[in-house]
mmCIF file of C-alpha atoms and ligand atoms in Angstrom:
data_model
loop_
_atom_site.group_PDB
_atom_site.id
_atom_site.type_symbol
_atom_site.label_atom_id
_atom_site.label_comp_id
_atom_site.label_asym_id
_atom_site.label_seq_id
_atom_site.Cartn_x
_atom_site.Cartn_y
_atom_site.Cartn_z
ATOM 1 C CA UNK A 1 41.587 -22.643 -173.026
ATOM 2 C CA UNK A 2 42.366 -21.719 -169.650
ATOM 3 C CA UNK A 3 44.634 -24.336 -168.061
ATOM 4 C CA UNK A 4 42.093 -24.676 -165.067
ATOM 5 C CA UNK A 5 38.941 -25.418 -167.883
ATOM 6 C CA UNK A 6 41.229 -27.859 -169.212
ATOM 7 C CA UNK A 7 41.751 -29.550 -166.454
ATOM 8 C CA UNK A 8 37.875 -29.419 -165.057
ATOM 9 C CA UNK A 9 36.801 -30.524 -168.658
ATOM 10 C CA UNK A 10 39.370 -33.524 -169.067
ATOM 11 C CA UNK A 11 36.723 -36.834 -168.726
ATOM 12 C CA UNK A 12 37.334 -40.064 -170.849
ATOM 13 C CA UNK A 13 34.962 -40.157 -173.824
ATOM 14 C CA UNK A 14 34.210 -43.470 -175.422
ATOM 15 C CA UNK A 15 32.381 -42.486 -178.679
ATOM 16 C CA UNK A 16 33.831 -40.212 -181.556
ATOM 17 C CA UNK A 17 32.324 -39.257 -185.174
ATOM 18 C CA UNK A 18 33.906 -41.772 -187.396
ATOM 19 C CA UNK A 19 33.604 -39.374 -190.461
ATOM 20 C CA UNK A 20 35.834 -36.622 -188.595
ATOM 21 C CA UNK A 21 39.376 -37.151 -188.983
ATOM 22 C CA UNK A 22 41.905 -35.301 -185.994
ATOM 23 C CA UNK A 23 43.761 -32.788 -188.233
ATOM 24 C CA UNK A 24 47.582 -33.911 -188.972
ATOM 25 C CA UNK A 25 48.583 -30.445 -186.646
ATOM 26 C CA UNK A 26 46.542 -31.293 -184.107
ATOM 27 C CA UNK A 27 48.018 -35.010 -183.729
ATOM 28 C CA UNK A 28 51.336 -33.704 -184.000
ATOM 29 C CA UNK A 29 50.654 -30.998 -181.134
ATOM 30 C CA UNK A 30 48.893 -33.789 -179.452
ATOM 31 C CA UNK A 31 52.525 -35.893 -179.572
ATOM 32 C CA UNK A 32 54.833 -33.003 -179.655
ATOM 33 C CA UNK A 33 53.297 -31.848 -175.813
ATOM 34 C CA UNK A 34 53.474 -36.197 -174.875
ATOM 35 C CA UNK A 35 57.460 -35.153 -175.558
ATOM 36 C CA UNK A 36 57.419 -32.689 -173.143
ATOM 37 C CA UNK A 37 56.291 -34.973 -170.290
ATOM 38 C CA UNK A 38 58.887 -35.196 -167.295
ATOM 39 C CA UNK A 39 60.912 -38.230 -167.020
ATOM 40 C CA UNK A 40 63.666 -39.998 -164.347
ATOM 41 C CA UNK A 41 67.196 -39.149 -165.193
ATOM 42 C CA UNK A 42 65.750 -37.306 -168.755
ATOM 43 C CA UNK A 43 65.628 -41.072 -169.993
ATOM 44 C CA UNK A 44 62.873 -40.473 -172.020
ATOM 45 C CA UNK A 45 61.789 -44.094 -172.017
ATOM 46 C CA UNK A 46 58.715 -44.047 -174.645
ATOM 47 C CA UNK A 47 57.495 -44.761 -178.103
ATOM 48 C CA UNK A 48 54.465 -43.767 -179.676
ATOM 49 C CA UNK A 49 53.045 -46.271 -181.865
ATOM 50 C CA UNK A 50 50.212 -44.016 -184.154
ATOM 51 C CA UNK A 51 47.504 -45.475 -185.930
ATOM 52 C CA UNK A 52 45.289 -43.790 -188.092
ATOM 53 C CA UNK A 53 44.195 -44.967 -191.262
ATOM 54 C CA UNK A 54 41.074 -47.450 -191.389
ATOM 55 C CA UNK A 55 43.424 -50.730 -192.059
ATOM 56 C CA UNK A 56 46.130 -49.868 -189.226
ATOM 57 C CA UNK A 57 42.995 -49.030 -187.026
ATOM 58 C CA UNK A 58 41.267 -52.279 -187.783
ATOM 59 C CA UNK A 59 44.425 -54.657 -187.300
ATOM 60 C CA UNK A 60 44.615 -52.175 -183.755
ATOM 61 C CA UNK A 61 41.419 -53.947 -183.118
ATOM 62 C CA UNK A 62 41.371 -57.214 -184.477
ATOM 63 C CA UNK A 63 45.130 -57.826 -182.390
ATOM 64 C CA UNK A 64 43.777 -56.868 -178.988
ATOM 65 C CA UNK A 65 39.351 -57.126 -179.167
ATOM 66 C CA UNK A 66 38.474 -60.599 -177.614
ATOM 67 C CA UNK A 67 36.075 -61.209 -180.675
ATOM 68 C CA UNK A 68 34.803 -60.424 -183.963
ATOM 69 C CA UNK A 69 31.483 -59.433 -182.184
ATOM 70 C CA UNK A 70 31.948 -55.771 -180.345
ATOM 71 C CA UNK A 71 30.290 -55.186 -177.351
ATOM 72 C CA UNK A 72 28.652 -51.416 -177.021
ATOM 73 C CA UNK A 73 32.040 -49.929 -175.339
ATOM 74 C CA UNK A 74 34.326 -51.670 -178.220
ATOM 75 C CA UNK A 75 31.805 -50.594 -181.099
ATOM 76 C CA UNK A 76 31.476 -47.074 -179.595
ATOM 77 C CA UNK A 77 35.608 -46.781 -179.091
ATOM 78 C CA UNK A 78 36.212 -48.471 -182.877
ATOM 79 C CA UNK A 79 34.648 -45.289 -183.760
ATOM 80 C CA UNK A 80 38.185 -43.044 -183.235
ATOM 81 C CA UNK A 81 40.059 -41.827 -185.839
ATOM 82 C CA UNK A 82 43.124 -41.734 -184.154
ATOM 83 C CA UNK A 83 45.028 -44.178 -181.884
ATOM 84 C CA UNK A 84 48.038 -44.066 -179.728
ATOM 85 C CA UNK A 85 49.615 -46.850 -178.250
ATOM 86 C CA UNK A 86 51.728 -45.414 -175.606
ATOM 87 C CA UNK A 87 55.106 -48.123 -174.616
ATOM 88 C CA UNK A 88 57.389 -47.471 -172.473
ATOM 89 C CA UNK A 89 60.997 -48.456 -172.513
ATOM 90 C CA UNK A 90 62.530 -50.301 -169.483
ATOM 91 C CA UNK A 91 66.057 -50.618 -170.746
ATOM 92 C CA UNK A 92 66.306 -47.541 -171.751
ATOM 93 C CA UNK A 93 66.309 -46.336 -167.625
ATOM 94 C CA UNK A 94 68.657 -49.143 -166.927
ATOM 95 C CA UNK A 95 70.660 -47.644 -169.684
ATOM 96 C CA UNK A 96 70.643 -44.137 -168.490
ATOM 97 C CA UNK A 97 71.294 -44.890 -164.876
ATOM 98 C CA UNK A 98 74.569 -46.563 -165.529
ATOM 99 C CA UNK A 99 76.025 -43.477 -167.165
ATOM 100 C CA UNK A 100 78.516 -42.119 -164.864
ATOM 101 C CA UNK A 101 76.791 -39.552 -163.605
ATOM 102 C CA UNK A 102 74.082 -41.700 -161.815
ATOM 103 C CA UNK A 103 76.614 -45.124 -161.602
ATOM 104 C CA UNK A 104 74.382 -47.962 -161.057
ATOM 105 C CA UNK A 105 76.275 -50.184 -163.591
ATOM 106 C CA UNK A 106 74.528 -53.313 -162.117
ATOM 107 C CA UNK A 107 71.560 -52.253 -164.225
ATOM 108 C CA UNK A 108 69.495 -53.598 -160.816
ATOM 109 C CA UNK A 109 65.868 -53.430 -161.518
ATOM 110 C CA UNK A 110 65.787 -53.565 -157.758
ATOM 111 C CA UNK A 111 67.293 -49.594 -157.076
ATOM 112 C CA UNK A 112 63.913 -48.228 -159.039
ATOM 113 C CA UNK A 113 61.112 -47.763 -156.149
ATOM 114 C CA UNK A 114 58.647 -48.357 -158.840
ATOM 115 C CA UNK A 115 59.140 -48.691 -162.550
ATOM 116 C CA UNK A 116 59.980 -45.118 -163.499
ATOM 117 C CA UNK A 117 59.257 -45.856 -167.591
ATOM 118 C CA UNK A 118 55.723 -46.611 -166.596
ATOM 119 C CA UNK A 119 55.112 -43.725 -165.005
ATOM 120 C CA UNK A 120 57.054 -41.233 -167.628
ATOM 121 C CA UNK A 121 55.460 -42.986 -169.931
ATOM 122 C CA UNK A 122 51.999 -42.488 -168.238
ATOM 123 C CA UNK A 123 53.062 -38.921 -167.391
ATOM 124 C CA UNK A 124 53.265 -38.234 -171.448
ATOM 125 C CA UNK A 125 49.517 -39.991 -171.657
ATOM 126 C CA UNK A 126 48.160 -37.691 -169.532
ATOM 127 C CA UNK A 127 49.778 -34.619 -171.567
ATOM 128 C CA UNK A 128 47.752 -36.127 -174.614
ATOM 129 C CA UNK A 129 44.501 -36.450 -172.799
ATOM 130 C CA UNK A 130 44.982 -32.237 -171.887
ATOM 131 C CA UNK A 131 46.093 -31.425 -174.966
ATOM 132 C CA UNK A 132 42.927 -33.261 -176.400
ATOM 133 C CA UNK A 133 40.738 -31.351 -174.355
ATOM 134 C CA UNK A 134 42.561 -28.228 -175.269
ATOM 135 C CA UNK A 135 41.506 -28.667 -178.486
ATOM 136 C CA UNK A 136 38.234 -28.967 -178.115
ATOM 137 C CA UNK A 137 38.434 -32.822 -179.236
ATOM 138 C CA UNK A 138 37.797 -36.426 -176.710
ATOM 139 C CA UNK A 139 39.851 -39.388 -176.017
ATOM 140 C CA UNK A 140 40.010 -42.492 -173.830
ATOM 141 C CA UNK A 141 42.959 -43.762 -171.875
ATOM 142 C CA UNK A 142 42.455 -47.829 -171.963
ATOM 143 C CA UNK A 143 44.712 -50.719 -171.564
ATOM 144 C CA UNK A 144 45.635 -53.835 -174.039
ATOM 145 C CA UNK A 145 44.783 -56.730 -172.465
ATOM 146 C CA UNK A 146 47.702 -58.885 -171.480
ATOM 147 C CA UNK A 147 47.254 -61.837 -173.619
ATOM 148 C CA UNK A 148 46.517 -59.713 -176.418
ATOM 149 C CA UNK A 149 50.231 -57.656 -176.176
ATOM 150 C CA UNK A 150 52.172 -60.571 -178.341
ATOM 151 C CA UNK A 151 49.498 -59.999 -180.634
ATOM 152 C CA UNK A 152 50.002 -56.630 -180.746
ATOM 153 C CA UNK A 153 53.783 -56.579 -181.352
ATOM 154 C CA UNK A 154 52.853 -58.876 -184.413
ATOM 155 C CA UNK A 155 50.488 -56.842 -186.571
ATOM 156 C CA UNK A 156 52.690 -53.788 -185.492
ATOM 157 C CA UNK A 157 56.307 -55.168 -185.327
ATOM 158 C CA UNK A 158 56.983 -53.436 -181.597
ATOM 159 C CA UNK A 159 59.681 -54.980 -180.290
ATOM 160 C CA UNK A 160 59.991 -57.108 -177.221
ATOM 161 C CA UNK A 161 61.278 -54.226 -175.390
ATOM 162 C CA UNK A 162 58.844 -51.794 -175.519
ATOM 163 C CA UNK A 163 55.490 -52.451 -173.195
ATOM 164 C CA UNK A 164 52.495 -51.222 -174.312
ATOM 165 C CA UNK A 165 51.042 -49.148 -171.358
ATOM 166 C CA UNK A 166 47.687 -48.143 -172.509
ATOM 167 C CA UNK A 167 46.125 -46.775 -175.415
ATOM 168 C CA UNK A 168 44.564 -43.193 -176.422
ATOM 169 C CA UNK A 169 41.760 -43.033 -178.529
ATOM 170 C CA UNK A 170 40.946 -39.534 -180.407
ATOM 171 C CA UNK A 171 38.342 -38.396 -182.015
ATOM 172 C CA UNK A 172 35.446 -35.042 -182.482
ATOM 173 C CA UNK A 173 33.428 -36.301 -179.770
ATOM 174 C CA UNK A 174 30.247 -38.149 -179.844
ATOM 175 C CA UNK A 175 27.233 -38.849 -177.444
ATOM 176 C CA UNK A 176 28.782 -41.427 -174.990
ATOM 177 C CA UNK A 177 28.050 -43.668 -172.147
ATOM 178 C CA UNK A 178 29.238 -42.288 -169.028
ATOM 179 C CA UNK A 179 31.512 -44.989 -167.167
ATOM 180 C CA UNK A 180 29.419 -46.478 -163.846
ATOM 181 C CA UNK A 181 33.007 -46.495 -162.395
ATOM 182 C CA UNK A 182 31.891 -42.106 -162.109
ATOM 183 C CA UNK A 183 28.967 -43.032 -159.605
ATOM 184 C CA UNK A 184 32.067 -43.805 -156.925
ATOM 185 C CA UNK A 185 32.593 -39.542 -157.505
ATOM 186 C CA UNK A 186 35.684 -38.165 -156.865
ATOM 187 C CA UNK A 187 37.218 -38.838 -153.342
ATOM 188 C CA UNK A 188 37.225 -35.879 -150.839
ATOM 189 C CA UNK A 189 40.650 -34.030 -150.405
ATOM 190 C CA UNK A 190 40.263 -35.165 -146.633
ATOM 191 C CA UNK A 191 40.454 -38.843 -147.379
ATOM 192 C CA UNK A 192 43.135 -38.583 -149.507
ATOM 193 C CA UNK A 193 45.163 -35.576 -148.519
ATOM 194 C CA UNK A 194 47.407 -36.289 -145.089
ATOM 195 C CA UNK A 195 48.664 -32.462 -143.843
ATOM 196 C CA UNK A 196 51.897 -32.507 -142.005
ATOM 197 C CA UNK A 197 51.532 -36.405 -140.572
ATOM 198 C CA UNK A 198 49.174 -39.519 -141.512
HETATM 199 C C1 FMN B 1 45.458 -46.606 -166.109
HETATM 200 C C2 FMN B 1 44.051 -46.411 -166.622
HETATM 201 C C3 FMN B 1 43.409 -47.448 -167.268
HETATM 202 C C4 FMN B 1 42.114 -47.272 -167.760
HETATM 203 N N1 FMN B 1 41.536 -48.280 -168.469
HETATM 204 C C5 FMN B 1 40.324 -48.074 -169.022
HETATM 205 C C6 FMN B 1 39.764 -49.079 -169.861
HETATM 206 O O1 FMN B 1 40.358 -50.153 -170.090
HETATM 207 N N2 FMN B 1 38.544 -48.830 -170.393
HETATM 208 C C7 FMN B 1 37.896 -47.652 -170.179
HETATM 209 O O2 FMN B 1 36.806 -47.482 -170.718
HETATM 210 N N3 FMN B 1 38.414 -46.677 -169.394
HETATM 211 C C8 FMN B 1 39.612 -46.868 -168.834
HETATM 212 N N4 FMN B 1 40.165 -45.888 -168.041
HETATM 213 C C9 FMN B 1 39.411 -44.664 -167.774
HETATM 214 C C10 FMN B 1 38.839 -44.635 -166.348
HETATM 215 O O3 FMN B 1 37.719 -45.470 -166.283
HETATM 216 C C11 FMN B 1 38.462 -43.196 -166.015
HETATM 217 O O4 FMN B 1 39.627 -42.398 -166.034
HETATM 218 C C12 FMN B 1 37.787 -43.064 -164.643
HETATM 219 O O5 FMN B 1 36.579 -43.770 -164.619
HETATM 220 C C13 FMN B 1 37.527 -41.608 -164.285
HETATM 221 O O6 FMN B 1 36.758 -41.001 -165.284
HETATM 222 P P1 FMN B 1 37.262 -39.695 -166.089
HETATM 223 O O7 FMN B 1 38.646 -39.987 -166.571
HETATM 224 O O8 FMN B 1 36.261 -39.574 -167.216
HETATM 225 O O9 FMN B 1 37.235 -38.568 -165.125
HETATM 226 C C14 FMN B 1 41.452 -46.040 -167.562
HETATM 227 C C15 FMN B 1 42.098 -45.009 -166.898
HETATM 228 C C16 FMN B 1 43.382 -45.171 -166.443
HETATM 229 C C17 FMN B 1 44.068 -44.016 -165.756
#
C-alpha cells in the first residue's frame, strides 16, 4: 500500500472477527517494524508482552476489565485475536545515559524533558497500528487502567520495571462503532501549526 493510503486509512477499529486468527508472519512483521521505531540515545526501552491464544487473551481481560459483565466497547474489543501490551522501560534510559558517551551518571530523572521511554515506546505503537493497516487488517490503541496494572503484572509476571503504556488489539476487521470522540474532526493545520513565530 502506498505509504500515503496507509496513513489516510489508519483509524482505530474496535470490533474484529473472532474466528480469524492474524497469521504468525503478519504478527511478527507487525513486531519486527515496532523494532524499528526511533528511540533517545538507541536505548530501546520496550517490551512487547503478546497474547494470543483464547486463555492468555481471557486472563488479558479478566486482569484489567472492571467486571465480569462487558459493556458494548469491551465485548466488541474481546473479539481480537491478537494483543499487544506495549511497556516501556524507564531504567533502561537512565542506564544508557550514564554510559560515557552521554555522562549523566546521576541517573537524574530530572535531565529528561519528558519521559523519553514513553514516547519510544509509543513511537513503536504507532509503527504497529501502520503496519496493521498495511496489511489490510484493524487494531485499537487503548490504555490499562491504572488500578488494574498490578493486576496485570500478576497474571503475566511483568516486572515492576516495565510500565504498561497501552495496548494494541488486532484482528480482520469487523463492523464497528465509530468513537463520538471523531465528531470533534481533525483540528485545522492553522490552529495547530505556528509558521516561523507563535
Ligand atoms: C494514547 C491513546 C490512548 C487511547 N485510549 C483509547 C481507549 O482507552 N479506548 C479507545 O477506544 N480508544 C482509545 N484511543 C483511540 C482514540 O480514541 C482515537 O485515536 C481517536 O479518537 C482518533 O480516532 P482514530 O485513531 O480512529 O483516527 C487512544 C488513543 C491514544 C493515542
Amino acid at each position: 500500500m502506498e505509504f500515503q493510503e496507509v496513513v489516510r486509512r489508519r483509524r482505530m477499529v474496535r470490533n474484529y472477527d473472532p474466528d480469524r486468527p492474524v497469521a504468525a508472519e503478519v504478527r511478527d512483521r507487525i513486531l519486527a517494524n515496532a523494532l524499528r521505531a526511533p528511540s533517545a540515545g538507541f536505548s530501546q526501552g520496550w517490551a512487547f508482552l503478546v497474547l494470543e491464544s483464547a486463555d492468555e487473551r481471557a486472563r488479558y481481560w479478566s486482569a484489567t476489565a472492571d467486571s465480569a459483565e462487558p459493556d458494548p466497547w469491551l465485548a466488541d474489543m474481546q473479539r481480537a485475536p491478537l494483543l499487544i501490551v506495549a511497556l516501556s522501560h524507564r531504567q533502561a534510559y537512565l542506564d544508557r545515559y550514564a554510559a560515557p558517551d552521554k555522562g549523566w551518571t546521576d541517573k537524574d530523572e530530572a535531565r529528561w524533558p519528558v519521559p523519553y521511554w514513553h514516547i519510544d515506546t509509543g513511537f513503536a505503537a504507532l509503527l504497529m497500528l501502520l503496519t496493521v493497516v498495511d496489511e489490510g487488517l484493524g487494531a485499537c490503541f487503548f490504555g490499562v487502567p491504572p488500578e488494574h496494572i498490578p493486576l496485570l503484572r500478576a497474571a503475566f509476571g511483568v516486572p515492576e520495571e516495565y510500565m504498561p503504556i497501552g495496548t494494541v488489539s488486532i484482528g480482520h476487521r469487523a463492523p464497528d462503532r465509530r468513537s463520538p470522540s471523531l465528531r470533534r474532526g481533525h483540528r485545522p493545520a492553522e490552529d495547530v501549526v505556528h509558521r516561523g513565530h507563535w
